[in-house]
PDB file of C-alpha atoms in Angstrom:
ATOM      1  CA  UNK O   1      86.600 116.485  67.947  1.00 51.00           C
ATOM      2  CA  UNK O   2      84.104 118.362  65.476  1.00 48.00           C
ATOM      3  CA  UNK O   3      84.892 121.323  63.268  1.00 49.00           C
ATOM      4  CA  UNK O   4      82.103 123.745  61.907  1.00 47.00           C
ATOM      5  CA  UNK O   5      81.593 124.285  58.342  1.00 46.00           C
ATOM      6  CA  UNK O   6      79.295 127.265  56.930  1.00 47.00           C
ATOM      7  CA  UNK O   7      76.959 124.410  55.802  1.00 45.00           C
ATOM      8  CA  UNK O   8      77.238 121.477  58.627  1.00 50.00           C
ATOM      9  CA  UNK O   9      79.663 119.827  61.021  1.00 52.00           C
ATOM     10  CA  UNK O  10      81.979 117.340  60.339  1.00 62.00           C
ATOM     11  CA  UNK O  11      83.016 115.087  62.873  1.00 70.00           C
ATOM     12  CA  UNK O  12      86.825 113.865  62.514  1.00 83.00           C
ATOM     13  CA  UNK O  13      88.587 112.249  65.506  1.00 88.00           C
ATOM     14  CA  UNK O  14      92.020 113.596  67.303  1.00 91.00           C
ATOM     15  CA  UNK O  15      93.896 110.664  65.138  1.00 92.00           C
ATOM     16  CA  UNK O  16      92.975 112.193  62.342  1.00 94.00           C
ATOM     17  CA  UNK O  17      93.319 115.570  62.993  1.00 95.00           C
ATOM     18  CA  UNK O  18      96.654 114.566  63.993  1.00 95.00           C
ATOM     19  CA  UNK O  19      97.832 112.508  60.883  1.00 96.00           C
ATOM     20  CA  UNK O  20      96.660 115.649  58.776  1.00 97.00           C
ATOM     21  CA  UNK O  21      98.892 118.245  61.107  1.00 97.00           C
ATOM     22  CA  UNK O  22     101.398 115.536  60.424  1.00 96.00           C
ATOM     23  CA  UNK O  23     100.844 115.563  56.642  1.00 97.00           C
ATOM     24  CA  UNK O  24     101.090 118.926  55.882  1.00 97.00           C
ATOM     25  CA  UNK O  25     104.204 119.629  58.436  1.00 96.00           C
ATOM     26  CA  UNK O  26     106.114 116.938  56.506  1.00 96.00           C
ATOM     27  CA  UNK O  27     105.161 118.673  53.258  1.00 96.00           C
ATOM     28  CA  UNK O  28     106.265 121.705  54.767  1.00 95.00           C
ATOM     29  CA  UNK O  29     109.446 120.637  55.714  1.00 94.00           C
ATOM     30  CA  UNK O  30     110.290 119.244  52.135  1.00 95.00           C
ATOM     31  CA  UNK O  31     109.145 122.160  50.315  1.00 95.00           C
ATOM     32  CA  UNK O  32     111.860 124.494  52.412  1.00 94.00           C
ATOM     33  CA  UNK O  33     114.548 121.680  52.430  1.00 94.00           C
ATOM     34  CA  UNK O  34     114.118 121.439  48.563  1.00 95.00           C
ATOM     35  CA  UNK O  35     114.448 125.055  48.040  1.00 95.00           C
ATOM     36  CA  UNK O  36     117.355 125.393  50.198  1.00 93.00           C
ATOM     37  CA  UNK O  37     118.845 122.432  48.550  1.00 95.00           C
ATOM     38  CA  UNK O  38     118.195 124.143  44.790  1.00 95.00           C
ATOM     39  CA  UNK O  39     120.579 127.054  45.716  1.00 93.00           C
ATOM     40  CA  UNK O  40     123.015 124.301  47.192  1.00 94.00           C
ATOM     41  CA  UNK O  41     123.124 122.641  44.626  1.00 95.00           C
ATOM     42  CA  UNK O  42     123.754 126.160  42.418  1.00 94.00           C
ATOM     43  CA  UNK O  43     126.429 126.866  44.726  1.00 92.00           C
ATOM     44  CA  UNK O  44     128.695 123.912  43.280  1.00 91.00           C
ATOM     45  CA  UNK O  45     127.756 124.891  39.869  1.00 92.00           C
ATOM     46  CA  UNK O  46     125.005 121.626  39.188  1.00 94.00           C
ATOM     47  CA  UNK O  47     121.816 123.555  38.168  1.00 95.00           C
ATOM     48  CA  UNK O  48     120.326 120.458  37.145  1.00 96.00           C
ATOM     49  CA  UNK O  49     120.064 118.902  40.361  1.00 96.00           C
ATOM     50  CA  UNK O  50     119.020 122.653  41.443  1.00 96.00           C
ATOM     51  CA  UNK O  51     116.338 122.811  38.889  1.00 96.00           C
ATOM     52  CA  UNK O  52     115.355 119.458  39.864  1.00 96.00           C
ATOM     53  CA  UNK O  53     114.847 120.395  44.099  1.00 96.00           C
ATOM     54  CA  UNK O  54     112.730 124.050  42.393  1.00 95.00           C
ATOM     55  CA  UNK O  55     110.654 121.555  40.788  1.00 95.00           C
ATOM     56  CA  UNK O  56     110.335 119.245  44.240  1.00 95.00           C
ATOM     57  CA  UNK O  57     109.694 122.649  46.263  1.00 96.00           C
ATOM     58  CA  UNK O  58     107.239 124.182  43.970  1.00 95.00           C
ATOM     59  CA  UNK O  59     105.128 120.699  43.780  1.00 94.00           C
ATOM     60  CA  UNK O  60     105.258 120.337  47.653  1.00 96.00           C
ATOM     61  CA  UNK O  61     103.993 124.211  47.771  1.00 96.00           C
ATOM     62  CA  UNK O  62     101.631 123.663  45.581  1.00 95.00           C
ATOM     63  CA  UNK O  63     100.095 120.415  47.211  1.00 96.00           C
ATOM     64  CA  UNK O  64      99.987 122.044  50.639  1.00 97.00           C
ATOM     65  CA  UNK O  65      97.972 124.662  49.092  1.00 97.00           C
ATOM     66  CA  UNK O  66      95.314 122.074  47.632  1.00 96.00           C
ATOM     67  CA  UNK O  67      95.419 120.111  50.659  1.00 97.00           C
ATOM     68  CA  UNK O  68      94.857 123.167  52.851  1.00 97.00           C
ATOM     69  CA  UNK O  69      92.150 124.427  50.894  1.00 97.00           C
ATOM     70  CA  UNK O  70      90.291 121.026  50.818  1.00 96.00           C
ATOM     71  CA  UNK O  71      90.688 120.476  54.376  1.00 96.00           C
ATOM     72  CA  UNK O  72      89.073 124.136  55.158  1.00 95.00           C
ATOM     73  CA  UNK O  73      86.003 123.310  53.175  1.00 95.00           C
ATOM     74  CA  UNK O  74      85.477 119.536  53.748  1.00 93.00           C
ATOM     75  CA  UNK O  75      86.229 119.227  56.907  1.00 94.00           C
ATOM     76  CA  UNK O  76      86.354 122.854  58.701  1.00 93.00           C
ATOM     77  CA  UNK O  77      90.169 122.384  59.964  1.00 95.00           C
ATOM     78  CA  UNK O  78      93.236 124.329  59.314  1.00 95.00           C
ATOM     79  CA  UNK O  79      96.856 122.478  60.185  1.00 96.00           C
ATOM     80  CA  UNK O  80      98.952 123.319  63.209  1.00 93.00           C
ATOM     81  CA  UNK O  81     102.665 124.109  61.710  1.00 91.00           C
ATOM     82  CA  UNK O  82     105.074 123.044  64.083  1.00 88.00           C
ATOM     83  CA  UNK O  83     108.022 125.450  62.717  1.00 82.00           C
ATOM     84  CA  UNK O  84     110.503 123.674  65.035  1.00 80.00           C
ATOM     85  CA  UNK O  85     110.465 120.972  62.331  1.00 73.00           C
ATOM     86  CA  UNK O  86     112.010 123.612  59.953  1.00 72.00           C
ATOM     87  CA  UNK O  87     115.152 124.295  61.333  1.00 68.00           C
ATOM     88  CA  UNK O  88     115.959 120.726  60.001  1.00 64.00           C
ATOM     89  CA  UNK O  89     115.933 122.464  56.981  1.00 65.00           C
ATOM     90  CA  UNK O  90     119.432 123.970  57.260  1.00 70.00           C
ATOM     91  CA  UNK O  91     121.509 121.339  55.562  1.00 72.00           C
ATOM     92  CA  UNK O  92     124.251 122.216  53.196  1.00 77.00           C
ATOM     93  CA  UNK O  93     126.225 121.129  50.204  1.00 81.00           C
ATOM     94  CA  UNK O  94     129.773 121.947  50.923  1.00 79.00           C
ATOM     95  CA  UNK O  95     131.554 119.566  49.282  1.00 80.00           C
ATOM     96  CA  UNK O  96     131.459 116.075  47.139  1.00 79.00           C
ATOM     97  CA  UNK O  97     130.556 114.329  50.605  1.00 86.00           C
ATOM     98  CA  UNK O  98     127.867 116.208  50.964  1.00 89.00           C
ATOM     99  CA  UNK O  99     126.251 116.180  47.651  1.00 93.00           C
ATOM    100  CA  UNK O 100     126.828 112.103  48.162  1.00 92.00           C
ATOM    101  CA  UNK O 101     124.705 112.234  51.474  1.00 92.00           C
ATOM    102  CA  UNK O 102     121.990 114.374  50.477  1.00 94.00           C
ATOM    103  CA  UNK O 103     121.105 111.502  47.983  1.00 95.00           C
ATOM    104  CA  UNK O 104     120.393 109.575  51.575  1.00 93.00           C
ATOM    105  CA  UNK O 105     118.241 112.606  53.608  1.00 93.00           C
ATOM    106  CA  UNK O 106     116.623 113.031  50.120  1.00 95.00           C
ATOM    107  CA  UNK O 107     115.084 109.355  49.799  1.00 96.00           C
ATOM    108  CA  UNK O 108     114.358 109.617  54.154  1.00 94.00           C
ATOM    109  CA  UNK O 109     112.347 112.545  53.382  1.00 94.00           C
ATOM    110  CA  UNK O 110     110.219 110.671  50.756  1.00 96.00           C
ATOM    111  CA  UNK O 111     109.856 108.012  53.028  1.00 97.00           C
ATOM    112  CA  UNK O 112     108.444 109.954  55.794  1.00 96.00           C
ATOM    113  CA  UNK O 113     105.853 111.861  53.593  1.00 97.00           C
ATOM    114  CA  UNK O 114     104.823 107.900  52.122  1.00 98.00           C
ATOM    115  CA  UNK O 115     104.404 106.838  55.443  1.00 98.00           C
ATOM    116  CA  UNK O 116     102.572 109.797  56.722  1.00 98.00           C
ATOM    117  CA  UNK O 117     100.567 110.158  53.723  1.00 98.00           C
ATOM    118  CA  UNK O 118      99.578 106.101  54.120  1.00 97.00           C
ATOM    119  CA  UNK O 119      98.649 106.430  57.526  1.00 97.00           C
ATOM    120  CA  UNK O 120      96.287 109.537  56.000  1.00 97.00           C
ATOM    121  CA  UNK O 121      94.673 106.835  53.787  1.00 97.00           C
ATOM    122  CA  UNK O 122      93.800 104.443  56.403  1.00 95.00           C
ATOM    123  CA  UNK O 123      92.116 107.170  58.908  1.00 94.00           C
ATOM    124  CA  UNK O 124      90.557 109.611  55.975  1.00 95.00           C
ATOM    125  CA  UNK O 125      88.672 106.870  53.725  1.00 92.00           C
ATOM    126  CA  UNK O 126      85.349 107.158  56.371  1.00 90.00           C
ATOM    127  CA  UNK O 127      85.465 110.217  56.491  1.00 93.00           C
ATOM    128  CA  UNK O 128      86.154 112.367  53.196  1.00 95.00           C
ATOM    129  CA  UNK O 129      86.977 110.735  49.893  1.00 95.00           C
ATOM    130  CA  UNK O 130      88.292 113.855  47.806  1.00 95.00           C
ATOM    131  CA  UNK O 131      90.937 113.931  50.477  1.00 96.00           C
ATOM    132  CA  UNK O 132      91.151 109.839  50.099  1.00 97.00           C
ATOM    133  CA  UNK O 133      91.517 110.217  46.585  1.00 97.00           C
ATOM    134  CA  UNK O 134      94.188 112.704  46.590  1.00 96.00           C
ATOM    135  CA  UNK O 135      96.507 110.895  49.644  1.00 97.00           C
ATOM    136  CA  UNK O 136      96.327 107.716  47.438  1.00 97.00           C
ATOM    137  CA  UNK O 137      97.529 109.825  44.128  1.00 96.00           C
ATOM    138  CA  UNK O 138     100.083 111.504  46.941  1.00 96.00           C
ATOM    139  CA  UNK O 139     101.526 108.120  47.511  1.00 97.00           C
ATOM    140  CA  UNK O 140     101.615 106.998  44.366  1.00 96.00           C
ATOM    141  CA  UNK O 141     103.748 109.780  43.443  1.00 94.00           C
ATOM    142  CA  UNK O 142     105.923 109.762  45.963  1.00 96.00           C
ATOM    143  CA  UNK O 143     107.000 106.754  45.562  1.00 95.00           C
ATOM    144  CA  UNK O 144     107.521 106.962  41.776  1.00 93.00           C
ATOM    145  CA  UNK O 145     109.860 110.107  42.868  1.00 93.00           C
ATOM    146  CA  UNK O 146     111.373 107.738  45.636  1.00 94.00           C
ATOM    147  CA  UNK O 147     112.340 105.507  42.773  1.00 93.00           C
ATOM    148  CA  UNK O 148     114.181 108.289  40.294  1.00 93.00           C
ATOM    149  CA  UNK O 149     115.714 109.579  43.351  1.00 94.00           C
ATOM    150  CA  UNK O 150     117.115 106.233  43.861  1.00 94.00           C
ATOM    151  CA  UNK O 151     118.058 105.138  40.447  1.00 93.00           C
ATOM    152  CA  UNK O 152     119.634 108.542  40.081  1.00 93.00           C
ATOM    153  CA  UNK O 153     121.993 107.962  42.983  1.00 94.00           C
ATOM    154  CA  UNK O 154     122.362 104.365  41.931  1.00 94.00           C
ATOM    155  CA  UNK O 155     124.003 105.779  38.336  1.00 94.00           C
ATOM    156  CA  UNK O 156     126.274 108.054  39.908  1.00 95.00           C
ATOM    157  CA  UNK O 157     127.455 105.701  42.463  1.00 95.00           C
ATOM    158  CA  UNK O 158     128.180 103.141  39.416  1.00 94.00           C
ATOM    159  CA  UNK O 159     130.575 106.185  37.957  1.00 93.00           C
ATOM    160  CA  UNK O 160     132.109 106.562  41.514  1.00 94.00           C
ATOM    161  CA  UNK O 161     130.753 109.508  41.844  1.00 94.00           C
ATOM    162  CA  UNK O 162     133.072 111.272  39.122  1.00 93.00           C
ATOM    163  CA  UNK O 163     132.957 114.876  39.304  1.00 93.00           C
ATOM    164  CA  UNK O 164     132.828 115.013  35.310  1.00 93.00           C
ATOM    165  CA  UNK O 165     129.748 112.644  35.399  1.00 93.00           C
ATOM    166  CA  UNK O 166     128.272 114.399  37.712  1.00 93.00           C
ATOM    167  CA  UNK O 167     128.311 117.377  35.893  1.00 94.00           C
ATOM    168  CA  UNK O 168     126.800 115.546  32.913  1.00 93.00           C
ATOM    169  CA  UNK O 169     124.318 114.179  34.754  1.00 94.00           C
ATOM    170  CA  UNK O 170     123.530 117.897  35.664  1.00 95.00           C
ATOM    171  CA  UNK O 171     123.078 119.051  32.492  1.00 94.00           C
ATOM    172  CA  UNK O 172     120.681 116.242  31.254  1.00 94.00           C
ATOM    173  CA  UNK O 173     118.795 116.692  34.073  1.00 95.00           C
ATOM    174  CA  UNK O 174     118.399 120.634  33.698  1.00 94.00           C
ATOM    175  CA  UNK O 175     117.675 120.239  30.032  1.00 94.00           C
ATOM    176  CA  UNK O 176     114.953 117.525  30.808  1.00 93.00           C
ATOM    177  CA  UNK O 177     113.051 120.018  33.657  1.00 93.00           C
ATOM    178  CA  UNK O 178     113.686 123.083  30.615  1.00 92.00           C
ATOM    179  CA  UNK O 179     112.221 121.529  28.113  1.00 91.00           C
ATOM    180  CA  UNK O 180     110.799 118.171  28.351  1.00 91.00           C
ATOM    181  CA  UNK O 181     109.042 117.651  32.364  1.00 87.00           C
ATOM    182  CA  UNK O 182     105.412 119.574  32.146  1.00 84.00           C
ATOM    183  CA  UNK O 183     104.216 121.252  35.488  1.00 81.00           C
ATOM    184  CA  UNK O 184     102.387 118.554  37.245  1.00 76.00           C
ATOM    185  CA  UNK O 185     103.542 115.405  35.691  1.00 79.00           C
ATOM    186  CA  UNK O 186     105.504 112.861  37.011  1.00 79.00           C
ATOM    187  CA  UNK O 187     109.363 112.850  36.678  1.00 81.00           C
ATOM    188  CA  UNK O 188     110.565 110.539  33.548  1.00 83.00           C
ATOM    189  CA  UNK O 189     113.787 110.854  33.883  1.00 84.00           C
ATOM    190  CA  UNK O 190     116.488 108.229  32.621  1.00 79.00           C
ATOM    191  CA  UNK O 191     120.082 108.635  33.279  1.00 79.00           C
ATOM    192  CA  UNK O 192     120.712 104.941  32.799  1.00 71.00           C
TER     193      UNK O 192
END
């Protein structure tokens, strides 16, 4: 498949092509099921863990926008959004159950944009490395995030989940996105 440029053609195959569509839908879908998830979460009174999915949804928003842009003028191709992938989006945080499971769909989501974003590496490096570049710093985020995500749910889990906890945990976390985490950076946080 080739897509004009103002200065030349670029010639990227269907796999590609495909694996970027697939790239930015999954980005996409985490971006809205973050935000939803911040107001969730402000719903049963832990802003922390809201501030923490604003600071998910802005990043994802933020690296569509990058990605879109260098995909445009390297390669001449704008993404397909498949919006039926968005009504997964919906989920909500009615109770403790649910705050518990969300911990689970959180981590799945990471997963899927690591394994997209891999299989971006592997068909990109021939063909553009600014885009190469930026999957492999992709990946190497998201699996740092994978890893807080995980070690956060790990400490609640070792407090049983304890609705006092919880709530503790909320407030370190909102104080660390307030006035410690810089736009950008990686998450540092510790609530070990």
């Amino acid at each position: 498949m080739e897509y004009s440029t103002h200065a030349s053609t670029v010639r990227i195959n269907d796999a590609l092509a495909s694996n970027l569509n697939k790239l930015i839908n999954a980005m996409t879908k985490a971006e809205f099921w973050h935000k939803r998830l911040a107001n969730q979460c402000r719903l049963q009174d832990l802003r922390g863990w809201g501030r923490w999915h604003d600071v998910e949804s802005d990043c994802a928003s933020d690296t569509i926008l990058c990605l879109e842009k260098i995909f445009a003028d390297k390669l001449g191709f704008v993404p397909t959004l498949d919006f039926a992938s968005l009504s997964q989006t919906q989920e909500t945080l009615a109770n403790a159950d649910s705050f518990k499971m969300h911990f689970g769909v959180w981590e799945m989501l990471k997963q899927e944009l690591i394994d997209v974003t891999n299989t971006v590496i592997t068909t990109v490096a021939q063909v553009d490395m600014q885009i190469y570049k930026k999957a492999c710093c992709m990946a190497e985020r998201l699996q740092d995030d994978k890893t807080r995500v995980r070690m956060c749910k790990a400490r609640l889990e070792k407090a049983e989940w304890g609705k006092h906890d919880t709530m503790i945990c909320s407030m370190l976390i909102h104080k660390y996105f307030e006035h410690e985490h810089k736009s950008g950076d990686c998450y540092n946080i510790n609530l070990g």
